[in-house]
PDB file of C-alpha atoms in Angstrom:
ATOM      1  CA  MET A   3      77.420 123.157  92.584  1.00  0.00           C
ATOM      2  CA  THR A   4      74.589 123.802  90.169  1.00  0.00           C
ATOM      3  CA  ASN A   5      71.715 121.374  90.009  1.00  0.00           C
ATOM      4  CA  PRO A   6      71.505 119.967  86.458  1.00  0.00           C
ATOM      5  CA  SER A   7      68.180 119.373  84.815  1.00  0.00           C
ATOM      6  CA  TRP A   8      66.683 115.905  85.014  1.00  0.00           C
ATOM      7  CA  LEU A   9      67.798 115.193  81.426  1.00  0.00           C
ATOM      8  CA  THR A  10      71.345 116.430  82.049  1.00  0.00           C
ATOM      9  CA  ARG A  11      71.611 114.398  85.238  1.00  0.00           C
ATOM     10  CA  THR A  12      70.306 111.311  83.468  1.00  0.00           C
ATOM     11  CA  SER A  13      72.759 111.822  80.618  1.00  0.00           C
ATOM     12  CA  ARG A  14      75.683 112.168  83.017  1.00  0.00           C
ATOM     13  CA  ILE A  15      74.719 109.036  84.916  1.00  0.00           C
ATOM     14  CA  ALA A  16      74.483 107.130  81.627  1.00  0.00           C
ATOM     15  CA  TYR A  17      77.851 108.529  80.515  1.00  0.00           C
ATOM     16  CA  TYR A  18      79.470 107.548  83.813  1.00  0.00           C
ATOM     17  CA  ARG A  19      78.113 104.002  83.518  1.00  0.00           C
ATOM     18  CA  PHE A  20      79.336 103.778  79.925  1.00  0.00           C
ATOM     19  CA  VAL A  21      82.843 104.935  80.883  1.00  0.00           C
ATOM     20  CA  ARG A  22      82.944 102.569  83.855  1.00  0.00           C
ATOM     21  CA  GLY A  23      81.744  99.615  81.776  1.00  0.00           C
ATOM     22  CA  THR A  24      84.221 100.330  78.992  1.00  0.00           C
ATOM     23  CA  SER A  25      87.034 100.725  81.509  1.00  0.00           C
ATOM     24  CA  ARG A  26      86.172  97.398  83.100  1.00  0.00           C
ATOM     25  CA  VAL A  27      86.466  95.677  79.736  1.00  0.00           C
ATOM     26  CA  LEU A  28      89.782  97.395  79.012  1.00  0.00           C
ATOM     27  CA  SER A  29      91.112  96.423  82.425  1.00  0.00           C
ATOM     28  CA  ILE A  30      90.451  92.777  81.574  1.00  0.00           C
ATOM     29  CA  LEU A  31      92.127  93.085  78.181  1.00  0.00           C
ATOM     30  CA  LEU A  32      95.109  95.218  79.180  1.00  0.00           C
ATOM     31  CA  ILE A  33      95.897  94.315  82.796  1.00  0.00           C
ATOM     32  CA  ASN A  34      95.178  91.607  85.318  1.00  0.00           C
ATOM     33  CA  PHE A  35      93.227  93.605  87.887  1.00  0.00           C
ATOM     34  CA  ARG A  36      91.894  92.136  91.112  1.00  0.00           C
ATOM     35  CA  VAL A  37      90.157  93.959  93.945  1.00  0.00           C
ATOM     36  CA  GLU A  38      89.077  92.684  97.349  1.00  0.00           C
ATOM     37  CA  GLY A  39      86.831  94.282  99.936  1.00  0.00           C
ATOM     38  CA  GLN A  40      84.320  96.006  97.642  1.00  0.00           C
ATOM     39  CA  GLU A  41      81.601  95.075 100.136  1.00  0.00           C
ATOM     40  CA  ASN A  42      83.148  97.597 102.544  1.00  0.00           C
ATOM     41  CA  MET A  43      81.832 100.483 100.428  1.00  0.00           C
ATOM     42  CA  PRO A  44      78.719 101.913 102.153  1.00  0.00           C
ATOM     43  CA  PRO A  45      75.751 101.791  99.763  1.00  0.00           C
ATOM     44  CA  ASP A  46      74.845 105.416 100.446  1.00  0.00           C
ATOM     45  CA  GLY A  47      75.816 108.475 102.461  1.00  0.00           C
ATOM     46  CA  ALA A  48      78.952 110.627 102.434  1.00  0.00           C
ATOM     47  CA  VAL A  49      82.106 108.596 101.818  1.00  0.00           C
ATOM     48  CA  LEU A  50      85.665 109.856 101.420  1.00  0.00           C
ATOM     49  CA  ILE A  51      87.856 107.219  99.750  1.00  0.00           C
ATOM     50  CA  LEU A  52      91.475 107.549 100.879  1.00  0.00           C
ATOM     51  CA  CYS A  53      93.733 105.692  98.451  1.00  0.00           C
ATOM     52  CA  ASN A  54      97.454 105.561  97.764  1.00  0.00           C
ATOM     53  CA  HIS A  55      98.622 106.953  94.429  1.00  0.00           C
ATOM     54  CA  GLN A  56     100.855 105.017  92.031  1.00  0.00           C
ATOM     55  CA  SER A  57      99.923 105.940  88.472  1.00  0.00           C
ATOM     56  CA  SER A  58      97.734 107.969  86.130  1.00  0.00           C
ATOM     57  CA  ILE A  59      95.284 105.061  85.856  1.00  0.00           C
ATOM     58  CA  ASP A  60      94.512 104.995  89.594  1.00  0.00           C
ATOM     59  CA  PRO A  61      91.243 106.992  89.328  1.00  0.00           C
ATOM     60  CA  VAL A  62      90.016 104.581  86.644  1.00  0.00           C
ATOM     61  CA  LEU A  63      90.896 101.530  88.723  1.00  0.00           C
ATOM     62  CA  VAL A  64      89.135 102.927  91.785  1.00  0.00           C
ATOM     63  CA  GLY A  65      86.094 103.786  89.688  1.00  0.00           C
ATOM     64  CA  ILE A  66      85.721 100.275  88.272  1.00  0.00           C
ATOM     65  CA  SER A  67      86.150  98.755  91.728  1.00  0.00           C
ATOM     66  CA  PHE A  68      82.700  99.897  92.850  1.00  0.00           C
ATOM     67  CA  ASP A  69      79.182  99.879  91.458  1.00  0.00           C
ATOM     68  CA  ARG A  70      78.515 103.113  93.298  1.00  0.00           C
ATOM     69  CA  ARG A  71      79.170 106.303  91.354  1.00  0.00           C
ATOM     70  CA  LEU A  72      82.206 108.280  92.533  1.00  0.00           C
ATOM     71  CA  ASP A  73      83.303 111.898  92.342  1.00  0.00           C
ATOM     72  CA  TYR A  74      86.936 112.687  91.572  1.00  0.00           C
ATOM     73  CA  MET A  75      89.432 115.414  92.370  1.00  0.00           C
ATOM     74  CA  ALA A  76      91.562 116.525  89.400  1.00  0.00           C
ATOM     75  CA  LYS A  77      94.293 119.106  88.880  1.00  0.00           C
ATOM     76  CA  LYS A  78      92.895 122.294  87.360  1.00  0.00           C
ATOM     77  CA  SER A  79      95.465 122.119  84.548  1.00  0.00           C
ATOM     78  CA  LEU A  80      93.862 118.886  83.282  1.00  0.00           C
ATOM     79  CA  PHE A  81      90.731 120.867  82.404  1.00  0.00           C
ATOM     80  CA  ASP A  82      92.728 123.070  80.003  1.00  0.00           C
ATOM     81  CA  ASN A  83      92.840 120.328  77.368  1.00  0.00           C
ATOM     82  CA  LYS A  84      89.613 120.732  75.395  1.00  0.00           C
ATOM     83  CA  VAL A  85      88.981 117.045  74.764  1.00  0.00           C
ATOM     84  CA  PHE A  86      90.143 115.632  78.102  1.00  0.00           C
ATOM     85  CA  GLY A  87      88.643 118.607  79.936  1.00  0.00           C
ATOM     86  CA  PHE A  88      85.254 117.895  78.366  1.00  0.00           C
ATOM     87  CA  LEU A  89      85.457 114.226  79.340  1.00  0.00           C
ATOM     88  CA  ILE A  90      86.283 114.833  82.988  1.00  0.00           C
ATOM     89  CA  ARG A  91      83.750 117.667  83.270  1.00  0.00           C
ATOM     90  CA  ALA A  92      81.115 115.215  82.060  1.00  0.00           C
ATOM     91  CA  LEU A  93      82.225 112.940  84.910  1.00  0.00           C
ATOM     92  CA  ASP A  94      81.658 115.838  87.351  1.00  0.00           C
ATOM     93  CA  ALA A  95      85.349 115.923  88.300  1.00  0.00           C
ATOM     94  CA  ILE A  96      86.277 118.585  90.880  1.00  0.00           C
ATOM     95  CA  PRO A  97      89.102 120.910  89.762  1.00  0.00           C
ATOM     96  CA  ILE A  98      91.829 121.608  92.316  1.00  0.00           C
ATOM     97  CA  ASP A  99      93.946 124.728  91.822  1.00  0.00           C
ATOM     98  CA  ARG A 100      97.000 124.046  93.973  1.00  0.00           C
ATOM     99  CA  ASP A 101      98.499 127.435  93.142  1.00  0.00           C
ATOM    100  CA  LYS A 102      95.589 129.074  94.971  1.00  0.00           C
ATOM    101  CA  GLY A 103      95.530 126.614  97.846  1.00  0.00           C
ATOM    102  CA  GLY A 104      92.755 124.456  96.417  1.00  0.00           C
ATOM    103  CA  LEU A 105      90.091 126.137  98.571  1.00  0.00           C
ATOM    104  CA  ALA A 106      87.460 126.242  95.826  1.00  0.00           C
ATOM    105  CA  GLY A 107      87.982 122.539  95.187  1.00  0.00           C
ATOM    106  CA  LEU A 108      87.700 121.734  98.880  1.00  0.00           C
ATOM    107  CA  ARG A 109      84.446 123.674  99.081  1.00  0.00           C
ATOM    108  CA  ALA A 110      83.108 121.725  96.093  1.00  0.00           C
ATOM    109  CA  MET A 111      84.204 118.462  97.713  1.00  0.00           C
ATOM    110  CA  LEU A 112      82.395 119.442 100.921  1.00  0.00           C
ATOM    111  CA  GLU A 113      79.260 120.176  98.886  1.00  0.00           C
ATOM    112  CA  ARG A 114      79.372 116.755  97.274  1.00  0.00           C
ATOM    113  CA  LEU A 115      79.881 115.010 100.593  1.00  0.00           C
ATOM    114  CA  LYS A 116      77.066 116.931 102.267  1.00  0.00           C
ATOM    115  CA  ALA A 117      74.873 115.762  99.387  1.00  0.00           C
ATOM    116  CA  GLY A 118      75.685 112.191 100.407  1.00  0.00           C
ATOM    117  CA  ARG A 119      78.086 111.376  97.581  1.00  0.00           C
ATOM    118  CA  ALA A 120      81.310 109.351  97.489  1.00  0.00           C
ATOM    119  CA  VAL A 121      84.510 111.258  96.690  1.00  0.00           C
ATOM    120  CA  LEU A 122      87.940 109.836  95.863  1.00  0.00           C
ATOM    121  CA  ILE A 123      91.107 111.588  96.997  1.00  0.00           C
ATOM    122  CA  PHE A 124      94.775 110.630  97.069  1.00  0.00           C
ATOM    123  CA  PRO A 125      95.935 111.994 100.448  1.00  0.00           C
ATOM    124  CA  GLU A 126      99.623 111.407  99.663  1.00  0.00           C
ATOM    125  CA  GLY A 127      99.312 114.379  97.317  1.00  0.00           C
ATOM    126  CA  THR A 128     101.571 112.919  94.620  1.00  0.00           C
ATOM    127  CA  ARG A 129     102.402 109.629  92.926  1.00  0.00           C
ATOM    128  CA  SER A 130     104.837 107.196  94.477  1.00  0.00           C
ATOM    129  CA  LYS A 131     107.682 106.564  92.032  1.00  0.00           C
ATOM    130  CA  ASN A 132     108.537 103.131  93.426  1.00  0.00           C
ATOM    131  CA  GLY A 133     105.084 101.980  94.521  1.00  0.00           C
ATOM    132  CA  GLU A 134     105.833 102.351  98.227  1.00  0.00           C
ATOM    133  CA  LEU A 135     103.488 104.308 100.474  1.00  0.00           C
ATOM    134  CA  LEU A 136     104.205 108.001 101.022  1.00  0.00           C
ATOM    135  CA  PRO A 137     103.226 110.016 104.107  1.00  0.00           C
ATOM    136  CA  ILE A 138      99.648 111.240 103.831  1.00  0.00           C
ATOM    137  CA  LYS A 139      98.733 114.893 104.165  1.00  0.00           C
ATOM    138  CA  GLY A 140      95.940 116.272 106.291  1.00  0.00           C
ATOM    139  CA  GLY A 141      94.221 118.544 103.785  1.00  0.00           C
ATOM    140  CA  PHE A 142      91.150 116.307 103.768  1.00  0.00           C
ATOM    141  CA  ILE A 143      90.601 116.487 107.527  1.00  0.00           C
ATOM    142  CA  PRO A 144      88.549 119.739 107.815  1.00  0.00           C
ATOM    143  CA  VAL A 145      86.241 118.585 105.003  1.00  0.00           C
ATOM    144  CA  ALA A 146      85.872 115.137 106.561  1.00  0.00           C
ATOM    145  CA  LYS A 147      85.000 116.580 109.960  1.00  0.00           C
ATOM    146  CA  ARG A 148      82.508 119.107 108.620  1.00  0.00           C
ATOM    147  CA  SER A 149      80.751 116.571 106.412  1.00  0.00           C
ATOM    148  CA  LYS A 150      80.919 113.713 108.952  1.00  0.00           C
ATOM    149  CA  ALA A 151      81.901 111.510 106.016  1.00  0.00           C
ATOM    150  CA  THR A 152      82.799 107.866 106.411  1.00  0.00           C
ATOM    151  CA  LEU A 153      86.481 107.334 105.575  1.00  0.00           C
ATOM    152  CA  LEU A 154      87.147 104.343 103.335  1.00  0.00           C
ATOM    153  CA  PRO A 155      90.824 103.242 103.166  1.00  0.00           C
ATOM    154  CA  MET A 156      92.102 101.599  99.988  1.00  0.00           C
ATOM    155  CA  ALA A 157      95.481 100.684  98.509  1.00  0.00           C
ATOM    156  CA  PHE A 158      96.956  99.442  95.239  1.00  0.00           C
ATOM    157  CA  VAL A 159     100.003  97.368  94.483  1.00  0.00           C
ATOM    158  CA  GLY A 160     101.362  97.075  90.932  1.00  0.00           C
ATOM    159  CA  ALA A 161      99.622 100.001  89.225  1.00  0.00           C
ATOM    160  CA  ASN A 162     102.955 101.832  88.864  1.00  0.00           C
ATOM    161  CA  GLU A 163     104.213  98.989  86.642  1.00  0.00           C
ATOM    162  CA  VAL A 164     101.377  99.239  84.107  1.00  0.00           C
ATOM    163  CA  ILE A 165     102.493 102.519  82.534  1.00  0.00           C
ATOM    164  CA  GLU A 166     106.239 102.723  83.029  1.00  0.00           C
ATOM    165  CA  SER A 167     108.273 105.873  82.576  1.00  0.00           C
ATOM    166  CA  GLY A 168     109.304 106.440  78.958  1.00  0.00           C
ATOM    167  CA  LYS A 169     106.804 103.931  77.517  1.00  0.00           C
ATOM    168  CA  LEU A 170     103.767 104.901  75.450  1.00  0.00           C
ATOM    169  CA  PHE A 171     101.639 101.812  75.914  1.00  0.00           C
ATOM    170  CA  PRO A 172     100.476 100.015  79.045  1.00  0.00           C
ATOM    171  CA  GLN A 173     102.229  96.800  80.059  1.00  0.00           C
ATOM    172  CA  ARG A 174     100.139  93.802  81.083  1.00  0.00           C
ATOM    173  CA  ARG A 175     100.807  93.505  84.803  1.00  0.00           C
ATOM    174  CA  THR A 176      98.981  92.142  87.814  1.00  0.00           C
ATOM    175  CA  VAL A 177      97.418  94.906  89.895  1.00  0.00           C
ATOM    176  CA  VAL A 178      95.773  94.164  93.223  1.00  0.00           C
ATOM    177  CA  ALA A 179      93.656  96.574  95.249  1.00  0.00           C
ATOM    178  CA  VAL A 180      92.291  96.064  98.738  1.00  0.00           C
ATOM    179  CA  VAL A 181      89.461  98.076 100.296  1.00  0.00           C
ATOM    180  CA  GLY A 182      89.596  98.295 104.076  1.00  0.00           C
ATOM    181  CA  LYS A 183      86.904  98.561 106.706  1.00  0.00           C
ATOM    182  CA  PRO A 184      85.115 101.934 106.793  1.00  0.00           C
ATOM    183  CA  ILE A 185      86.043 104.405 109.524  1.00  0.00           C
ATOM    184  CA  GLN A 186      82.950 106.123 110.886  1.00  0.00           C
ATOM    185  CA  ALA A 187      82.898 109.800 111.792  1.00  0.00           C
ATOM    186  CA  ALA A 188      82.353 108.926 115.456  1.00  0.00           C
ATOM    187  CA  ASP A 189      85.701 107.125 115.420  1.00  0.00           C
ATOM    188  CA  TYR A 190      87.753 110.094 114.223  1.00  0.00           C
ATOM    189  CA  CYS A 191      85.954 113.413 114.726  1.00  0.00           C
ATOM    190  CA  GLU A 192      87.185 113.835 118.306  1.00  0.00           C
ATOM    191  CA  LEU A 193      90.796 113.030 117.399  1.00  0.00           C
ATOM    192  CA  SER A 194      93.483 115.617 116.702  1.00  0.00           C
ATOM    193  CA  ASP A 195      94.651 116.085 113.121  1.00  0.00           C
ATOM    194  CA  GLU A 196      97.745 114.048 113.957  1.00  0.00           C
ATOM    195  CA  GLY A 197      95.541 111.306 115.380  1.00  0.00           C
ATOM    196  CA  ILE A 198      93.398 111.187 112.242  1.00  0.00           C
ATOM    197  CA  ILE A 199      96.482 111.020 110.022  1.00  0.00           C
ATOM    198  CA  GLU A 200      97.858 108.176 112.134  1.00  0.00           C
ATOM    199  CA  LEU A 201      94.523 106.329 112.013  1.00  0.00           C
ATOM    200  CA  ALA A 202      94.149 106.746 108.245  1.00  0.00           C
ATOM    201  CA  SER A 203      97.801 105.907 107.570  1.00  0.00           C
ATOM    202  CA  LEU A 204      97.519 102.673 109.517  1.00  0.00           C
ATOM    203  CA  ALA A 205      94.331 101.664 107.695  1.00  0.00           C
ATOM    204  CA  ILE A 206      95.855 102.368 104.257  1.00  0.00           C
ATOM    205  CA  SER A 207      99.062 100.563 105.261  1.00  0.00           C
ATOM    206  CA  ARG A 208      97.097  97.444 106.224  1.00  0.00           C
ATOM    207  CA  CYS A 209      95.360  97.497 102.837  1.00  0.00           C
ATOM    208  CA  HIS A 210      98.729  97.892 101.119  1.00  0.00           C
ATOM    209  CA  GLU A 211     100.247  94.981 103.043  1.00  0.00           C
ATOM    210  CA  LYS A 212      97.331  92.706 102.177  1.00  0.00           C
ATOM    211  CA  ALA A 213      97.425  93.755  98.515  1.00  0.00           C
ATOM    212  CA  SER A 214     101.165  93.041  98.408  1.00  0.00           C
ATOM    213  CA  ALA A 215     100.630  89.570  99.857  1.00  0.00           C
ATOM    214  CA  LEU A 216      97.816  88.777  97.418  1.00  0.00           C
ATOM    215  CA  ARG A 217      99.850  90.017  94.455  1.00  0.00           C
ATOM    216  CA  SER A 218     102.911  87.996  95.427  1.00  0.00           C
ATOM    217  CA  VAL A 219     100.766  84.860  95.244  1.00  0.00           C
ATOM    218  CA  ALA A 220      99.058  85.888  91.990  1.00  0.00           C
ATOM    219  CA  VAL A 221     102.298  86.520  90.067  1.00  0.00           C
ATOM    220  CA  ARG A 222     103.958  83.210  90.992  1.00  0.00           C
TER     221      ARG A 222
END
């Protein structure tokens, strides 16, 4: 990861804040978005956000949930579009080439974490078509262990209903997100991969259950 000049870094921070602020306004206008547990985000240090995946707007919703700047993983093919590719490059998104195993992306993610940044990943690996949780995959585990990152579980309910299949425009729906308690490196580094997956799955599931309960009350 190249170190941008002071001006470039300042410009990117300003751009990120502009996109986040604009997205927050749009979330108020277009959807009824509620998030609980933002205080669980560590103010600094390496953080790996593990969130379920329901829709194309998930990265935006996670981004507006926190005041801390986040780094994102994105499919390499998304960078091929000149306009969208420029926008996500300006956000310092990390390209993942799944056809080549994603090793370059994982190395970039490790770099960001070792620099004390917060990175968002969707460990299910794909979107849930019905909003239910999918089994998480362990591709993040080697990077988490090497970086000693804090794992931050998070889950959405309702995001899959905002942009429904076959529809061009978002539907106004209630979306609830819950951020769980952080999992420190000391609590998972000595576990097996299966143990880490079980630990992370349980934490995400608890967030999902709480978000479901909160949403059921909000939509009455």
